[in-house]
Amino acid sequence: MAALLSLEDYSIRFRTPEGDVQAVTDMNFTVAPGERVAIVGESGSGKSQTFLGVMGLLAKNGVATGRAMFNGVDMLKLRGAALDAVRGRDIAMVFQDPMTALNPSLRISRQLTEQLEVHQNASRAEAEKAALAMLERVGIPDPVRRFRLYPHELSGGMRQRVVIAMALLTRPKLLIADEPTTALDVTIQAQILDLFRELTADLGAALVLITHDMGVVAGLADRVAVMYGGRVVEEAPVDPAFEAPAHPYTAALLASIPRVDRDAADIQPIPGRPPNLIRLPAGCAFHPRCAHAQDNCRATPPPLSALAAGRRAACFHPVHEEKAA
Amino acid sequence: MNGPLLRVENLVTAFEVRGRSLFAKPLELRAVNDVSFTLAAGETLGVVGESGCGKSTLGRSILRLIEPTAGRIVWQGRVLTGLTDEEMRRARRDMQIIFQDPVASLDPRMTVSDIIAEPLTVFEPQLRRKEREARVQEMMEAVGLAPEMVNRYPHEFSGGQAQRIGIARAIVTRPKLIVCDEPVSALDVSIQAQIINLLRRLRDEFDLTLIFISHDLSVVRLISDRILVLYLGRIVEIGDSRAVFDRPAHPYTRALLSAAPIPDPKIARNRPRVQLTGDPPSPISPPPGCVFSSRCPFVIDACRTAQPPLIQTAGGQQAACIRLDNAFQSQAPSV
């Protein structure tokens, strides 16, 4: 199946007074139609910038190079109206803080209908009908009343549901969700994750879920890409990625995460801290923290190489190599 | 020592909230509502709950950083709630606090050395400069900060290192109790375990008693001997960590545990869930009866008449639920 989104030799760099920040390096990554893929990493791993670049939303000092092919069109070449036609219609994005996507001075109804009037030339009445149906679809109780409220009159969970409704109104082919539940309480998070699962399946939309939370990945994604220091270091279907991680960073991260079903004795912290993107270490960015690092790791960055079916890892000395082969 | 280190009795912390109109009577928001528990020396009590449940207000009320409205706080047999401000200030030498945002909680114009030494200038002003410097170095070593960082400023540090500075400042006066308010929530996942392990080590090294406040059950599990679950300002469950995690009794605790994401796709797909609908109600207008009744999947009419008291459970912990002996207890184990 042809890829819906294909990042090819994709890099992002920011110019800053302290020097260039290499946020994303040589990324080659595809998203298939309808699949749910998680991009996981810590702060500064490049996970958010990668997709802000695709959407043309980088800060002014940022430049994306390479190609970001969406349905055969290079997103990096689109400008102005051509870019707006794709954003918000074929690709929608949901952020951590729903208030960044909502206009505080507009009623919920207006925020939703505007989408349809702009992108689909719908009449106000048609748009209102579709918007109300979508509010109901995302599980907002009493949608008729809430339709007339302002964003600040809703709880955080309800606001995020409104944003999701807004994102899905135009039936996008790709939904990018950047830490969509990080600001929410855990019982509300569970509701929103269920909603993503149901809605993307029903509408056939592909989902890119950007998160720092491996627990959220395990519950929602089919496939996962782990980023570290601006590179994808491992890519695999979720089951093998969690069962037999190939990259030492993935393995160390899984071993370091506090879990409700584990006692303290089973947790191994990763020493050190994530790299500084202005002064990335030579070779593999993870080598200063890696228990398996050898001389070649300090000299050259390992390429992202194929292991077993659908699995790739950027490591000269992968863990569980025998199981993956 | 006889008796508990800390005893909290029927603590209430209420705030006045402006009503809907300018002239309406102010409304009362009970952030902490009739909370009682004891804490033995050396113990770590994990306080969990979602945003707005009152967990941070509880921590601050115990130190009287927020003034409680009613109830008593008894510290080593001495009633703190009656002390004058000056007496309370001196009592706080034994009781410190660590905050969530490590960088924001440090004065950007002070060096690491000044920050860590500041409590000493307040509580041990007789110390000579050399002695103070030695204490600072000792603390830096204890929390894993290199000695040469002593003259740097907070912005030069990562979140994890800044939290180490906050911890060093908290332990420099050798307190007995530290309230840790979401101390790892702002940190990267690979750093969280480092800081938790540090707190565990310091607890043993300095005989600390901890109140560890967090929304994250998995983090709380790593460090707590006992767990206190708050919902809308009230304790809904309290007991030994193992009992609460292995056999949670209150429907809210069960829902919290089953909603906590587990990084294992097979478990994530197959675990039973206690699914909650809706949002927590506003603490300004709690539901009648049990505070959890408006979201509880096991609610019956009797739940809406009165807030249930804490009842001893079969697992040994206490839970505020009138349906503890009912059939739902056998369904859906925790995690």
Coordinates of N, CA and C in Angstrom, one line a residue, chain A residues 87-237:
Chain A
R87 N -3.9 21.7 5.2 CA -4.0 21.8 6.7 C -5.5 22.0 7.1
G88 N -5.9 21.3 8.0 CA -7.3 21.5 8.5 C -8.3 20.8 7.7
R89 N -7.9 20.3 6.5 CA -8.9 19.5 5.7 C -8.4 18.0 5.6
D90 N -7.2 17.8 5.0 CA -6.7 16.5 4.9 C -5.8 16.1 6.0
I91 N -5.2 17.0 6.6 CA -4.4 16.8 7.8 C -4.9 17.7 9.0
A92 N -5.2 17.1 10.1 CA -5.6 17.9 11.2 C -4.7 17.6 12.4
M93 N -4.6 18.6 13.3 CA -3.7 18.5 14.4 C -4.3 18.8 15.7
V94 N -4.1 18.0 16.7 CA -4.6 18.3 18.1 C -3.4 18.4 19.0
F95 N -3.4 19.5 19.8 CA -2.3 19.7 20.7 C -2.6 19.4 22.1
Q96 N -1.6 19.5 23.0 CA -1.7 19.2 24.4 C -2.7 20.1 25.1
D97 N -2.6 21.4 24.9 CA -3.5 22.3 25.6 C -4.6 22.7 24.6
P98 N -5.8 22.3 24.9 CA -6.9 22.6 24.0 C -7.2 24.0 23.8
M99 N -6.8 24.9 24.7 CA -7.0 26.3 24.6 C -6.2 26.9 23.5
T100 N -5.1 26.3 23.1 CA -4.3 26.8 22.0 C -5.0 26.7 20.7
A101 N -6.0 25.8 20.6 CA -6.7 25.6 19.4 C -8.1 26.2 19.4
L102 N -8.5 26.7 20.5 CA -9.8 27.3 20.6 C -9.7 28.8 20.8
N103 N -10.6 29.5 20.1 CA -10.6 31.0 20.3 C -11.5 31.3 21.5
P104 N -10.9 31.9 22.5 CA -11.7 32.1 23.7 C -12.9 33.0 23.6
S105 N -12.9 33.8 22.5 CA -14.0 34.7 22.4 C -15.1 34.2 21.4
L106 N -15.0 33.0 20.9 CA -16.1 32.5 20.1 C -16.8 31.3 20.8
R107 N -18.1 31.2 20.5 CA -18.8 30.1 21.0 C -18.4 28.8 20.3
I108 N -18.6 27.7 21.0 CA -18.2 26.4 20.5 C -18.8 26.2 19.1
S109 N -20.0 26.6 18.9 CA -20.7 26.4 17.6 C -20.0 27.1 16.5
R110 N -19.5 28.3 16.8 CA -18.9 29.1 15.7 C -17.5 28.5 15.3
Q111 N -16.8 28.0 16.4 CA -15.4 27.4 16.1 C -15.6 26.2 15.2
L112 N -16.6 25.5 15.4 CA -16.8 24.2 14.6 C -17.4 24.5 13.2
T113 N -18.3 25.4 13.1 CA -18.9 25.6 11.8 C -18.0 26.4 10.9
E114 N -17.1 27.2 11.4 CA -16.2 27.9 10.6 C -15.3 26.9 9.7
Q115 N -14.9 25.9 10.4 CA -14.1 24.8 9.7 C -14.8 24.4 8.4
L116 N -16.1 24.1 8.5 CA -16.9 23.5 7.4 C -17.2 24.6 6.4
E117 N -17.4 25.8 6.8 CA -17.8 26.9 5.9 C -16.5 27.2 5.1
V118 N -15.3 27.2 5.8 CA -14.1 27.6 5.0 C -13.7 26.4 4.1
H119 N -13.7 25.2 4.6 CA -13.1 24.1 3.8 C -14.1 23.5 2.9
Q120 N -15.3 23.5 3.2 CA -16.3 22.7 2.4 C -17.4 23.6 1.8
N121 N -17.3 24.9 1.9 CA -18.3 25.8 1.4 C -19.7 25.4 1.9
A122 N -19.8 24.9 3.1 CA -21.1 24.5 3.6 C -21.9 25.7 4.0
S123 N -23.2 25.7 4.0 CA -24.0 26.8 4.5 C -24.0 26.7 6.0
R124 N -24.4 27.8 6.7 CA -24.4 27.9 8.1 C -25.2 26.7 8.7
A125 N -26.4 26.5 8.1 CA -27.3 25.5 8.6 C -26.8 24.1 8.5
E126 N -26.2 23.8 7.3 CA -25.6 22.5 7.1 C -24.4 22.3 8.1
A127 N -23.6 23.3 8.2 CA -22.5 23.3 9.1 C -22.9 23.0 10.5
E128 N -23.9 23.7 11.0 CA -24.4 23.5 12.3 C -24.8 22.1 12.6
K129 N -25.5 21.6 11.6 CA -26.1 20.2 11.8 C -24.9 19.2 11.9
A130 N -23.9 19.4 11.0 CA -22.8 18.4 11.0 C -22.0 18.6 12.3
A131 N -21.8 19.9 12.7 CA -21.0 20.1 13.9 C -21.7 19.5 15.1
L132 N -23.0 19.7 15.2 CA -23.7 19.1 16.4 C -23.6 17.6 16.4
A133 N -23.7 17.0 15.2 CA -23.6 15.5 15.1 C -22.2 15.1 15.6
M134 N -21.2 15.9 15.2 CA -19.8 15.5 15.6 C -19.6 15.7 17.1
L135 N -20.2 16.7 17.7 CA -20.1 16.9 19.1 C -20.6 15.7 19.9
E136 N -21.8 15.2 19.4 CA -22.4 14.0 20.0 C -21.5 12.8 19.8
R137 N -20.9 12.7 18.6 CA -20.0 11.6 18.3 C -18.8 11.6 19.2
V138 N -18.3 12.7 19.6 CA -17.1 12.7 20.5 C -17.5 12.6 22.0
G139 N -18.7 12.3 22.2 CA -19.1 12.0 23.6 C -19.4 13.2 24.5
I140 N -19.8 14.3 23.9 CA -20.1 15.5 24.8 C -21.6 15.4 25.2
P141 N -21.8 15.2 26.5 CA -23.2 15.1 26.9 C -23.9 16.4 26.7
D142 N -25.2 16.4 26.4 CA -26.0 17.6 26.3 C -25.4 18.5 25.2
P143 N -25.1 18.0 24.0 CA -24.4 18.8 23.0 C -25.1 20.1 22.6
V144 N -26.5 20.0 22.6 CA -27.2 21.2 22.1 C -27.0 22.4 23.0
R145 N -26.9 22.2 24.4 CA -26.7 23.3 25.3 C -25.2 23.7 25.2
R146 N -24.3 22.7 25.1 CA -22.9 23.1 25.1 C -22.4 23.8 23.9
F147 N -23.2 23.6 22.8 CA -22.9 24.2 21.5 C -22.9 25.7 21.6
R148 N -23.6 26.3 22.6 CA -23.7 27.7 22.7 C -22.8 28.3 23.8
L149 N -21.9 27.4 24.4 CA -21.0 27.9 25.4 C -19.7 28.4 24.8
Y150 N -19.0 29.1 25.7 CA -17.6 29.5 25.3 C -16.6 28.5 25.9
P151 N -15.4 28.4 25.3 CA -14.4 27.4 25.7 C -14.2 27.4 27.3
H152 N -14.1 28.6 27.9 CA -13.7 28.6 29.3 C -14.8 28.0 30.2
E153 N -16.0 27.8 29.6 CA -17.1 27.3 30.4 C -17.1 25.7 30.4
L154 N -16.1 25.2 29.7 CA -16.0 23.7 29.7 C -14.8 23.2 30.5
S155 N -14.9 22.0 30.9 CA -13.7 21.4 31.6 C -12.6 21.0 30.6
G156 N -11.4 20.7 31.1 CA -10.3 20.4 30.2 C -10.6 19.2 29.3
G157 N -11.2 18.2 29.9 CA -11.6 17.0 29.1 C -12.6 17.3 28.0
M158 N -13.6 18.2 28.3 CA -14.6 18.5 27.4 C -14.0 19.4 26.2
R159 N -13.1 20.3 26.6 CA -12.4 21.1 25.6 C -11.7 20.3 24.6
Q160 N -11.0 19.3 25.2 CA -10.2 18.4 24.3 C -11.1 17.7 23.3
R161 N -12.3 17.3 23.8 CA -13.3 16.6 23.0 C -13.7 17.6 21.9
V162 N -13.9 18.8 22.2 CA -14.3 19.8 21.2 C -13.2 20.0 20.1
V163 N -12.0 20.0 20.6 CA -10.9 20.1 19.6 C -10.8 18.9 18.7
I164 N -11.1 17.8 19.3 CA -11.0 16.5 18.5 C -12.2 16.6 17.5
A165 N -13.3 17.0 17.9 CA -14.5 17.2 17.0 C -14.1 18.1 15.9
M166 N -13.5 19.2 16.2 CA -13.1 20.2 15.2 C -12.1 19.6 14.2
A167 N -11.2 18.8 14.7 CA -10.2 18.2 13.9 C -10.8 17.2 12.9
L168 N -11.8 16.5 13.4 CA -12.4 15.4 12.6 C -13.5 15.8 11.7
L169 N -14.0 17.0 11.8 CA -15.2 17.5 11.1 C -15.0 17.4 9.6
T170 N -13.8 17.7 9.1 CA -13.5 17.7 7.7 C -13.1 16.3 7.2
R171 N -13.3 15.3 8.0 CA -12.9 13.9 7.7 C -11.4 13.9 7.2
P172 N -10.5 14.3 8.0 CA -9.1 14.2 7.5 C -8.6 12.8 7.3
K173 N -7.6 12.7 6.4 CA -7.0 11.4 6.2 C -5.9 11.1 7.3
L174 N -5.4 12.2 7.8 CA -4.3 12.0 8.8 C -4.6 13.0 10.0
L175 N -4.6 12.4 11.2 CA -4.8 13.2 12.4 C -3.5 13.1 13.2
I176 N -2.9 14.3 13.5 CA -1.6 14.3 14.2 C -2.0 14.8 15.6
A177 N -1.7 14.0 16.6 CA -2.1 14.4 18.0 C -0.8 14.5 18.8
D178 N -0.5 15.7 19.3 CA 0.7 16.0 20.0 C 0.5 16.0 21.5
E179 N 0.8 15.0 22.2 CA 0.6 14.9 23.6 C -0.9 15.2 24.0
P180 N -1.9 14.6 23.3 CA -3.2 15.1 23.5 C -3.8 14.9 24.8
T181 N -3.2 14.0 25.6 CA -3.9 13.7 26.9 C -2.9 14.1 28.1
T182 N -1.8 14.7 27.8 CA -0.8 14.9 28.9 C -1.3 15.9 29.9
A183 N -2.2 16.9 29.5 CA -2.7 17.8 30.5 C -3.9 17.3 31.2
L184 N -4.4 16.1 30.9 CA -5.7 15.6 31.5 C -5.4 14.7 32.6
D185 N -6.4 14.6 33.5 CA -6.4 13.6 34.6 C -6.5 12.2 34.0
V186 N -6.0 11.3 34.7 CA -5.8 9.9 34.2 C -7.1 9.2 33.8
T187 N -8.2 9.5 34.6 CA -9.5 8.9 34.2 C -10.1 9.5 33.0
I188 N -9.8 10.8 32.8 CA -10.2 11.5 31.6 C -9.3 11.1 30.4
Q189 N -8.0 10.9 30.7 CA -7.1 10.4 29.6 C -7.6 9.1 29.0
A190 N -8.1 8.2 29.9 CA -8.5 6.9 29.4 C -9.7 7.1 28.5
Q191 N -10.6 8.0 28.8 CA -11.8 8.3 28.0 C -11.4 8.8 26.6
I192 N -10.4 9.8 26.6 CA -10.0 10.4 25.4 C -9.2 9.4 24.5
L193 N -8.4 8.5 25.1 CA -7.7 7.5 24.3 C -8.7 6.6 23.6
D194 N -9.7 6.2 24.4 CA -10.8 5.3 23.8 C -11.4 6.0 22.6
L195 N -11.6 7.3 22.8 CA -12.3 8.1 21.7 C -11.4 8.1 20.4
F196 N -10.1 8.3 20.6 CA -9.2 8.3 19.5 C -9.2 6.9 18.8
R197 N -9.3 5.9 19.5 CA -9.3 4.5 19.0 C -10.5 4.3 18.1
E198 N -11.7 4.6 18.7 CA -12.9 4.4 18.0 C -13.1 5.3 16.8
L199 N -12.8 6.6 16.9 CA -13.0 7.5 15.8 C -12.1 7.3 14.7
T200 N -10.8 7.1 14.9 CA -9.9 6.9 13.8 C -10.3 5.6 13.0
A201 N -10.7 4.6 13.8 CA -11.2 3.3 13.1 C -12.4 3.6 12.3
D202 N -13.4 4.3 12.9 CA -14.7 4.6 12.1 C -14.5 5.4 10.9
L203 N -13.6 6.5 11.0 CA -13.4 7.4 9.9 C -12.3 7.0 9.0
G204 N -11.6 5.9 9.3 CA -10.5 5.4 8.5 C -9.3 6.4 8.4
A205 N -9.2 7.3 9.4 CA -8.1 8.2 9.4 C -6.9 7.6 10.0
A206 N -5.7 7.9 9.5 CA -4.5 7.5 10.1 C -4.2 8.4 11.3
L207 N -3.6 7.9 12.4 CA -3.3 8.7 13.6 C -1.8 8.7 13.8
V208 N -1.2 9.9 14.0 CA 0.2 10.0 14.5 C 0.1 10.5 15.9
L209 N 0.4 9.7 16.8 CA 0.3 10.0 18.3 C 1.7 10.4 18.8
I210 N 1.9 11.6 19.1 CA 3.2 12.1 19.6 C 3.1 12.1 21.1
T211 N 4.0 11.4 21.8 CA 3.9 11.3 23.3 C 5.2 10.9 23.9
H212 N 5.3 11.2 25.2 CA 6.4 10.8 26.0 C 6.1 9.6 26.8
D213 N 4.8 9.1 26.7 CA 4.3 8.1 27.7 C 4.2 6.8 27.0
M214 N 5.1 5.9 27.3 CA 5.1 4.5 26.8 C 3.8 3.8 27.1
G215 N 3.2 4.1 28.2 CA 1.9 3.5 28.6 C 0.8 3.9 27.6
V216 N 0.8 5.1 27.2 CA -0.2 5.6 26.2 C 0.0 4.9 24.8
V217 N 1.3 4.8 24.5 CA 1.7 4.1 23.2 C 1.1 2.7 23.2
A218 N 1.4 2.0 24.3 CA 1.0 0.6 24.4 C -0.5 0.4 24.3
G219 N -1.3 1.4 24.8 CA -2.7 1.2 24.8 C -3.4 1.6 23.4
L220 N -2.7 2.4 22.6 CA -3.3 2.9 21.4 C -2.7 2.6 20.1
A221 N -1.4 2.5 20.0 CA -0.7 2.4 18.7 C -0.6 1.0 18.2
D222 N -0.5 0.9 16.8 CA -0.2 -0.3 16.2 C 1.4 -0.5 16.0
R223 N 2.0 0.7 15.8 CA 3.4 0.7 15.5 C 4.0 1.9 16.3
V224 N 5.3 1.8 16.6 CA 5.9 2.9 17.3 C 7.3 3.2 16.7
A225 N 7.6 4.5 16.7 CA 8.9 5.0 16.4 C 9.5 5.7 17.6
V226 N 10.7 5.3 18.0 CA 11.3 5.9 19.2 C 12.3 6.9 18.7
M227 N 12.2 8.1 19.2 CA 13.2 9.1 18.8 C 14.1 9.5 20.0
Y228 N 15.4 9.8 19.6 CA 16.4 10.2 20.6 C 17.3 11.2 19.9
G229 N 17.5 12.3 20.5 CA 18.5 13.3 19.9 C 18.2 13.6 18.5
G230 N 17.0 13.7 18.1 CA 16.6 14.1 16.7 C 16.6 13.0 15.7
R231 N 16.8 11.8 16.1 CA 16.8 10.7 15.1 C 15.8 9.6 15.6
V232 N 15.3 8.9 14.6 CA 14.5 7.7 15.0 C 15.5 6.6 15.3
V233 N 15.5 6.0 16.5 CA 16.5 5.0 16.9 C 15.9 3.6 16.8
E234 N 14.6 3.5 16.8 CA 13.9 2.2 16.7 C 12.5 2.4 16.1
E235 N 12.1 1.4 15.3 CA 10.8 1.5 14.7 C 10.3 0.0 14.6
A236 N 9.1 -0.2 15.1 CA 8.6 -1.6 15.2 C 7.1 -1.6 15.5
P237 N 6.5 -2.7 15.1 CA 5.1 -2.9 15.7 C 5.2 -2.9 17.2

